[in-house]
Amino acid sequence: DAIRRGQESRGRVYVAMSSISSFRASPTYVLLPRRGRASRGGATSTSRGDKLGHRARRHQRECDPACRASASRDQPTSAPATTRREALVFAASLLATTPLAALVAGPPPAVAASSRVDTPEARAALRAALEANIVKTKAPAVLRLVFHDAGTFRTATNDGGMNASVRYELSRPESFGLKRGLGPVTAVYDATRDGPAAGLSFADCIAAAGAYAVEITGGPVIEVPLGRIDADKADPEGRMPGESLTGAEQRDVFGAMGMSTREMVALAGAHTIGGKGFGEPYSFDNEYYKTLLKQPWADTTKTKEELDMASHIGLTSDKNLAVDEPSLDYIRAYAADQDKFFADFSKVYVKMTTMGAKFA
């Protein structure tokens, strides 16, 4: 499939070569000499260049010496015959033996271009800044900051998303308390302004800080791509999900971000940290889902005082998710298998932190 097509031009064959489809690069053409053109039956027909050469030679025999000299200078140089089959075989062997970078034409996708700043040295410096400035007690606030920055993305308009615009949105009602997470991330960003991580953006620091917050509270280790470009203004308002949405309303909001029901339920598991009543406040585990299945706020065997205490567990949207039929299969699956929850959360976290992001 690497050889897309052959093109002929004035006695030459251009074989179009394409790289792996995920690069979406333009074809690269390999020039091969040829004289004849292979017919479907395998015979070689005479090319236009050969016909011109034949006429020139006949004219040369009939002209005086000066004319013959002129005709000799003008006649095209003969090249060894190369059939289309030979051209294609040559191109295939070239693709197999030539480094991919030498064959690919056109610009790479945006994420690939981030390699200019996403280096091992930059990651090491970023890791050191995270370890120095993000503590476990700040982990819930940092993780909430990530979602508020990324959650403005909309597939319909292809805007918003992970771009550090949250810095300009702190006065919005839904942003109350975000400064608790913004402070540590700002310290990480300031600590990386010199040295190999100086090319990283504020959005990179937010994404990496959230992943680190999950890790230090016992969750999975998540590696996010780096090289995002920061926004210089706020994203559109009114896009963050409210705290009292029904299950169907939550699915609508997350669907507008390009998230499936499975991904929405996996992201909701982040509520397991932060002291919302889903187990230990600084332990990232699957206790959130176990609690949703138990529904202690609706347990008729509890006393009035116990029910009153249980009513403070989680948000109204969490309680509504526990009775949302399309979400229940995933809630049960994550409650039964923490490793599955960790695997799915890792995938959707990377997706969330690249939604709408533009890379340098």
Short mmCIF file of N, CA, C and O in Angstrom, two decimals, residues 8 27 52 82 89 126 186 204 224 246 248 250 265 302 305 339:
data_model
loop_
_atom_site.label_atom_id
_atom_site.label_comp_id
_atom_site.label_asym_id
_atom_site.label_seq_id
_atom_site.Cartn_x
_atom_site.Cartn_y
_atom_site.Cartn_z
N GLU A 8 3.71 9.24 -15.47
CA GLU A 8 4.68 9.29 -16.53
C GLU A 8 4.80 10.71 -17.04
O GLU A 8 3.83 11.45 -17.10
N PRO A 27 2.45 12.79 -0.77
CA PRO A 27 3.30 11.77 -1.38
C PRO A 27 4.69 12.30 -1.70
O PRO A 27 4.88 13.48 -1.97
N LEU A 52 10.05 11.32 -31.04
CA LEU A 52 10.77 12.53 -31.40
C LEU A 52 12.21 12.22 -31.78
O LEU A 52 12.78 12.79 -32.72
N THR A 82 12.79 1.10 -18.77
CA THR A 82 12.30 0.72 -17.45
C THR A 82 10.80 0.55 -17.52
O THR A 82 10.08 1.50 -17.80
N VAL A 89 8.68 -2.15 -8.43
CA VAL A 89 9.55 -3.00 -7.61
C VAL A 89 10.66 -2.18 -6.99
O VAL A 89 11.01 -2.32 -5.82
N LEU A 126 10.65 18.87 34.71
CA LEU A 126 9.25 19.01 35.11
C LEU A 126 8.93 18.12 36.29
O LEU A 126 8.24 18.54 37.24
N THR A 186 1.09 27.00 39.48
CA THR A 186 1.87 28.20 39.14
C THR A 186 3.30 28.08 39.63
O THR A 186 4.25 28.48 38.95
N ASP A 204 0.67 22.70 29.78
CA ASP A 204 1.45 21.48 30.02
C ASP A 204 1.59 21.21 31.51
O ASP A 204 1.45 20.07 31.97
N VAL A 224 1.41 12.23 29.97
CA VAL A 224 0.68 13.07 29.02
C VAL A 224 1.65 13.68 28.02
O VAL A 224 2.81 13.94 28.35
N THR A 246 -28.97 15.54 36.21
CA THR A 246 -29.38 14.14 36.17
C THR A 246 -28.37 13.33 35.37
O THR A 246 -27.49 13.90 34.71
N ALA A 248 -28.89 11.67 32.62
CA ALA A 248 -29.07 11.96 31.20
C ALA A 248 -28.44 13.31 30.85
O ALA A 248 -27.81 13.46 29.79
N GLN A 250 -25.95 14.76 32.39
CA GLN A 250 -24.50 14.60 32.43
C GLN A 250 -23.99 13.96 31.14
O GLN A 250 -22.98 14.38 30.58
N VAL A 265 -18.12 8.09 33.09
CA VAL A 265 -18.14 7.38 34.38
C VAL A 265 -16.73 7.18 34.91
O VAL A 265 -16.48 7.31 36.12
N LYS A 302 -31.12 2.85 58.00
CA LYS A 302 -30.37 3.82 58.80
C LYS A 302 -31.32 4.71 59.59
O LYS A 302 -32.49 4.89 59.22
N GLU A 305 -30.58 10.36 61.79
CA GLU A 305 -29.28 11.04 61.93
C GLU A 305 -28.26 10.46 60.95
O GLU A 305 -27.47 11.19 60.34
N ASP A 339 -8.30 -2.32 38.81
CA ASP A 339 -7.33 -2.23 37.71
C ASP A 339 -8.01 -1.76 36.42
O ASP A 339 -7.43 -0.99 35.65
#
